[in-house]
mmCIF file of C-alpha atoms in Angstrom:
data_model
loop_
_atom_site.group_PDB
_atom_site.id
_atom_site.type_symbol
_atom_site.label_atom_id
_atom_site.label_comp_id
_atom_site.label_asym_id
_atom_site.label_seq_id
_atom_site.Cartn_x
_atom_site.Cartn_y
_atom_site.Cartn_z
ATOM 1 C CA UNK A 1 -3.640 -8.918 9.426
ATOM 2 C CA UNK A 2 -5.137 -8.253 12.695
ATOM 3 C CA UNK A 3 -5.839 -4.604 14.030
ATOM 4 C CA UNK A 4 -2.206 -4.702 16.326
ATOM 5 C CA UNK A 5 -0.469 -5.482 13.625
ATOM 6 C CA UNK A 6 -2.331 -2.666 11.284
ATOM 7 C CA UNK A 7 -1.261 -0.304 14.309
ATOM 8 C CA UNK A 8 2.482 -1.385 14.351
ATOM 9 C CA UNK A 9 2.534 -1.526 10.553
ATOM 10 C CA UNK A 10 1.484 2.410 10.746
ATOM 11 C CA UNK A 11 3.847 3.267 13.474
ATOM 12 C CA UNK A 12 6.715 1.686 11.357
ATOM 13 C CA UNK A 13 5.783 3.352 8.233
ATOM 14 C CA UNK A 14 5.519 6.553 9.980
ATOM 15 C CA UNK A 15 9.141 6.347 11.567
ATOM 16 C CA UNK A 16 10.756 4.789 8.757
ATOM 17 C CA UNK A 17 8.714 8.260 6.679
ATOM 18 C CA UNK A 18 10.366 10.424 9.525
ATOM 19 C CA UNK A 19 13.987 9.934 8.703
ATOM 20 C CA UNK A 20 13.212 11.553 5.618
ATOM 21 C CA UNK A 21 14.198 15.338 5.675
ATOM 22 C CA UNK A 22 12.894 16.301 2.299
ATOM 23 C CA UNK A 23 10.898 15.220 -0.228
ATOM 24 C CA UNK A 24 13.607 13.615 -2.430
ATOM 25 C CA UNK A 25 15.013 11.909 0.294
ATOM 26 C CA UNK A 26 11.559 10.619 1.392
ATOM 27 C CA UNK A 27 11.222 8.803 -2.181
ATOM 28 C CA UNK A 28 15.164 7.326 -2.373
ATOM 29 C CA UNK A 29 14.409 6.231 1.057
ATOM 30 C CA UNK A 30 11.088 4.831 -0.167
ATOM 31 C CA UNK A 31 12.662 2.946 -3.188
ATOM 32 C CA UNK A 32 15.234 1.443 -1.059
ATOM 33 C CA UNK A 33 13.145 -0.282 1.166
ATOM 34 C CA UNK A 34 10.864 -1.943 -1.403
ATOM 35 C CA UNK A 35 13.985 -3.109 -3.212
ATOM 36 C CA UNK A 36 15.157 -4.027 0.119
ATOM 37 C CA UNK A 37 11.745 -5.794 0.461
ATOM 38 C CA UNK A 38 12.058 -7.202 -2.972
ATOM 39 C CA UNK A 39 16.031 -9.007 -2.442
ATOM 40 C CA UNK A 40 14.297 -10.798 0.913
ATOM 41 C CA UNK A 41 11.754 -12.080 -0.816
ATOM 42 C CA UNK A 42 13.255 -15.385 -1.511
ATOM 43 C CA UNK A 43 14.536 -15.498 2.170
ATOM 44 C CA UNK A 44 11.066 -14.273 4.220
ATOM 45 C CA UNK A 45 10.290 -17.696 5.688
ATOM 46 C CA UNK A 46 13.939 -18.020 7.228
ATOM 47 C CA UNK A 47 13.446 -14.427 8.779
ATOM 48 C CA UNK A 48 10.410 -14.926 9.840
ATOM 49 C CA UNK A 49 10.807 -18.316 11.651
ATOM 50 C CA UNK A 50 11.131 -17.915 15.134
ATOM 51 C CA UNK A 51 13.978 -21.056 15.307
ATOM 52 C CA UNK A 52 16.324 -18.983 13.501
ATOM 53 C CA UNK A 53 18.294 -16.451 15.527
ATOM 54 C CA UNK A 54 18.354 -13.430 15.061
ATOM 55 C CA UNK A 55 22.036 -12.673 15.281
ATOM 56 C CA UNK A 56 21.930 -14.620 11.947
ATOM 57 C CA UNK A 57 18.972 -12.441 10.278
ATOM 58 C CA UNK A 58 20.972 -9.991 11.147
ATOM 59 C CA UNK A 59 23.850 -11.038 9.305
ATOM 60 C CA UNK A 60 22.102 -12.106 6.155
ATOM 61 C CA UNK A 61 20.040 -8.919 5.859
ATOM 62 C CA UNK A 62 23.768 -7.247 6.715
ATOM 63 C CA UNK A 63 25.254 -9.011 3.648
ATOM 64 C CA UNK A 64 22.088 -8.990 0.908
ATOM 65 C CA UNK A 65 21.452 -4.999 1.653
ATOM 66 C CA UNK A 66 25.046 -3.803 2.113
ATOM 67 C CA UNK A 67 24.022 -0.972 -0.420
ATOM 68 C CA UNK A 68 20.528 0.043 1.385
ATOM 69 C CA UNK A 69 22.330 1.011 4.652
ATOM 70 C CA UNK A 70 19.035 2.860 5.474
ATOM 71 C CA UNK A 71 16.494 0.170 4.780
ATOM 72 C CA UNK A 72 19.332 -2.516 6.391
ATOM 73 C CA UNK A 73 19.244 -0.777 9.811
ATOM 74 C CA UNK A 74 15.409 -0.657 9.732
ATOM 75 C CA UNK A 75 14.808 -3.856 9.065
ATOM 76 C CA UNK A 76 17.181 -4.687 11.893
ATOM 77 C CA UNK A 77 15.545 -2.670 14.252
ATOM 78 C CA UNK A 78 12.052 -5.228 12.670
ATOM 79 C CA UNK A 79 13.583 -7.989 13.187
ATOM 80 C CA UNK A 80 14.644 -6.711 17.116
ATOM 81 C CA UNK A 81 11.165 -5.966 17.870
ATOM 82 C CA UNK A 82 9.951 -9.384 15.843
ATOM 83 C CA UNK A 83 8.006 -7.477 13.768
ATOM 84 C CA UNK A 84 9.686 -8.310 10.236
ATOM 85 C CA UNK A 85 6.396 -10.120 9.333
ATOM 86 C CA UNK A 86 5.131 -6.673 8.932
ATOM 87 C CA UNK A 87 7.672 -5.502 6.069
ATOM 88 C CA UNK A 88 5.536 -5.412 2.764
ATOM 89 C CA UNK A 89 2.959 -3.977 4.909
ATOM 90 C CA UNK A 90 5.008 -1.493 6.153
ATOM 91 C CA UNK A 91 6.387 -0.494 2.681
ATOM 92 C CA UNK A 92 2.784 -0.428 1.612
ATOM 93 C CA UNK A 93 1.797 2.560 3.938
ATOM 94 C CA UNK A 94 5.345 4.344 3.512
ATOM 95 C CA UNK A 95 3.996 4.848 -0.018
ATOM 96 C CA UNK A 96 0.842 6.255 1.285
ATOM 97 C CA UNK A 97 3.021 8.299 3.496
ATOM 98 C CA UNK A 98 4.788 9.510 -0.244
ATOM 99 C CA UNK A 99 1.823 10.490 -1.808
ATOM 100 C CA UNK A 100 0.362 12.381 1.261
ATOM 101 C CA UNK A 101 3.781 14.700 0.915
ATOM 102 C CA UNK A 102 3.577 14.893 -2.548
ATOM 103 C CA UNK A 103 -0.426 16.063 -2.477
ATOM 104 C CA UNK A 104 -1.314 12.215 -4.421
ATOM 105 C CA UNK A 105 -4.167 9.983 -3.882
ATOM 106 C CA UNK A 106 -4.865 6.383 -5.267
ATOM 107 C CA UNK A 107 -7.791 5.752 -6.671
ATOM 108 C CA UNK A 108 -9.719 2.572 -8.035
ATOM 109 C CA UNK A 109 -12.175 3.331 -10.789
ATOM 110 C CA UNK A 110 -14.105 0.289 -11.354
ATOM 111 C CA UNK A 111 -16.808 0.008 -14.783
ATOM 112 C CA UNK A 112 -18.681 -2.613 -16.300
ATOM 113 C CA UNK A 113 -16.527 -1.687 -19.494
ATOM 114 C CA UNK A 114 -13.415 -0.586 -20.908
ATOM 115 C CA UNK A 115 -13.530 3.594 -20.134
ATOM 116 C CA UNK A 116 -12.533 5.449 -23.173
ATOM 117 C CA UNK A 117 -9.553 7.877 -22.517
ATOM 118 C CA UNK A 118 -12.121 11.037 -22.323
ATOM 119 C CA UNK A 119 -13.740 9.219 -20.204
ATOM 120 C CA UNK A 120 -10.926 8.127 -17.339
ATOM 121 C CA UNK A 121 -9.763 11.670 -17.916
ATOM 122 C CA UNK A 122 -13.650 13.151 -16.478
ATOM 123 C CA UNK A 123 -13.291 10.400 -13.491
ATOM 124 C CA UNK A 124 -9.548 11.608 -12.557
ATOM 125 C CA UNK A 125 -10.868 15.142 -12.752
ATOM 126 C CA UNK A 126 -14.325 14.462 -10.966
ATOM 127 C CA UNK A 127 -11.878 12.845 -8.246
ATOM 128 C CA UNK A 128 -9.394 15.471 -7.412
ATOM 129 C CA UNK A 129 -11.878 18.177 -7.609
ATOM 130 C CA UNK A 130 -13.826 16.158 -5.151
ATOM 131 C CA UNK A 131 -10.364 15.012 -2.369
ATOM 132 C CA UNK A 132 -8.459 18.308 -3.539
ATOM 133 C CA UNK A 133 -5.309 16.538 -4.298
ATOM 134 C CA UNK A 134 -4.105 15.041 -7.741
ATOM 135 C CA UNK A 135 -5.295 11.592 -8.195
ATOM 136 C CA UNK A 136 -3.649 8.751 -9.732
ATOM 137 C CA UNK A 137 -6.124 6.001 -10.534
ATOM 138 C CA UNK A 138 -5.949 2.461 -11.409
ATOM 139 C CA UNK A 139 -8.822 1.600 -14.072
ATOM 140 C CA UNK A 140 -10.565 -1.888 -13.984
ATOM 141 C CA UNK A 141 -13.359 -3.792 -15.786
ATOM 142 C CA UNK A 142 -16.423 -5.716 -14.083
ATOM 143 C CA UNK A 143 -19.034 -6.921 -16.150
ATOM 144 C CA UNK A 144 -21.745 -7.789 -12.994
ATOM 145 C CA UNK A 145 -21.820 -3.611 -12.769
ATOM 146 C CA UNK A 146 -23.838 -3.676 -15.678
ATOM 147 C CA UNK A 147 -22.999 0.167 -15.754
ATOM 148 C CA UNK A 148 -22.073 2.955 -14.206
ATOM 149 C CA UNK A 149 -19.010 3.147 -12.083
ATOM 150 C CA UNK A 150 -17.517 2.358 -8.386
ATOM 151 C CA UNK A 151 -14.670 4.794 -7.126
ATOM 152 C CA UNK A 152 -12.869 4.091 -4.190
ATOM 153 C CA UNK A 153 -10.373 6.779 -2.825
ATOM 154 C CA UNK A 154 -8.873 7.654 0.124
ATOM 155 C CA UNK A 155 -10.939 4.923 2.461
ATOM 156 C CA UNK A 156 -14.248 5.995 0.886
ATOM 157 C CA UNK A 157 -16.575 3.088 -1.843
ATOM 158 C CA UNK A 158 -18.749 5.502 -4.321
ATOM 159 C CA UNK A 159 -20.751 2.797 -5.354
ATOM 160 C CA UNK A 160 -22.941 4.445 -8.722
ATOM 161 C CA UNK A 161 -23.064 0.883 -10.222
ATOM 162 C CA UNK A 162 -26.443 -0.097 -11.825
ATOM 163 C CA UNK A 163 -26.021 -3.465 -9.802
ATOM 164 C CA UNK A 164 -26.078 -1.437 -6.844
ATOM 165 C CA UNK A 165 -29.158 0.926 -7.778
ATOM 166 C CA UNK A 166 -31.366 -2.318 -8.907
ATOM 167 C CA UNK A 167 -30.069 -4.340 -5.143
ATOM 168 C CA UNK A 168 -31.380 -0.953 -3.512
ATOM 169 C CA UNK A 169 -34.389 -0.715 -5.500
ATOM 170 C CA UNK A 170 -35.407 -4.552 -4.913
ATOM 171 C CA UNK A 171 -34.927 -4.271 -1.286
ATOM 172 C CA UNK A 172 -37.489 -0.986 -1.116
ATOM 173 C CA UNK A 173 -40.252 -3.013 -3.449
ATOM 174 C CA UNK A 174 -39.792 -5.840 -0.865
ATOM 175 C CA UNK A 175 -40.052 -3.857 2.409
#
């Protein structure tokens, strides 16, 4: 995905976020375009080829999401603007858009082993003391860290792996 379509993909997401009025109706509306997303699935390549009109996208997407009136007239208004290509992006960042309003931020905790429950529990803490919003983290294994841990949240890599600290420590013996 290029930078343009990053941009759009935002735009959407933030349009789509803003005919939410509340917080309840900013996660039904939410849910309802990724199931939206999820009945297209099998269909993406005929809505996203250019040879199809789009009268008839129109009236697919009109019959598979008669009960997601919401997500139907978006995803008209996508395929309008031929930007439908951009849908699980867009759903992607409208769930960014979620957490922000509910005070939530993903997380990737990365280790060289298995964290013990204690242990993920000190990382989750360590992180939302640190970005002052709860944290929600998704905890996975890589055995070339040798230890330590990398933590990326909110657009930021805390890289504390020992793979990292020996790289770093080679490259100042060698210059």
């Amino acid at each position: 995905m290029n930078s343009q379509q990053r941009i759009a993909a935002c735009r959407y997401a933030a349009a789509y976020d803003g005919l939410s009025t509340s917080l309840e109706q900013a996660q039904q509306n939410a849910a309802q375009l990724d199931r939206a997303a999820q009945i297209l699935a099998g269909v993406d390549a005929q809505m996203q080829n250019p040879r199809i009109s789009s009268v008839y996208k129109k009236l697919v997407l009109q019959e598979a999401l008669k009960d997601f009136p919401v997500a139907s007239a978006f995803i008209a208004v996508l395929i309008n603007a031929k930007r439908y290509n951009l849908l699980h992006e867009i759903c992607k960042r409208v769930h960014t858009l979620l957490d922000d309003r509910q005070g939530i931020s993903r997380a990737i905790v990365t280790s060289a082993r298995v964290l013990s429950q204690a242990q993920q529990a000190a990382a989750l803490n360590a992180l939302s003391a640190r970005y002052g919003k709860t944290v929600k983290a998704q905890f996975k294994t890589d055995p070339s860290l040798l230890g330590g841990l990398k933590l990326e949240c909110q657009g930021e890599l805390i890289d504390g792996s020992v793979q990292t600290r020996l790289a770093k420590l080679q490259e100042d013996l060698k210059g």
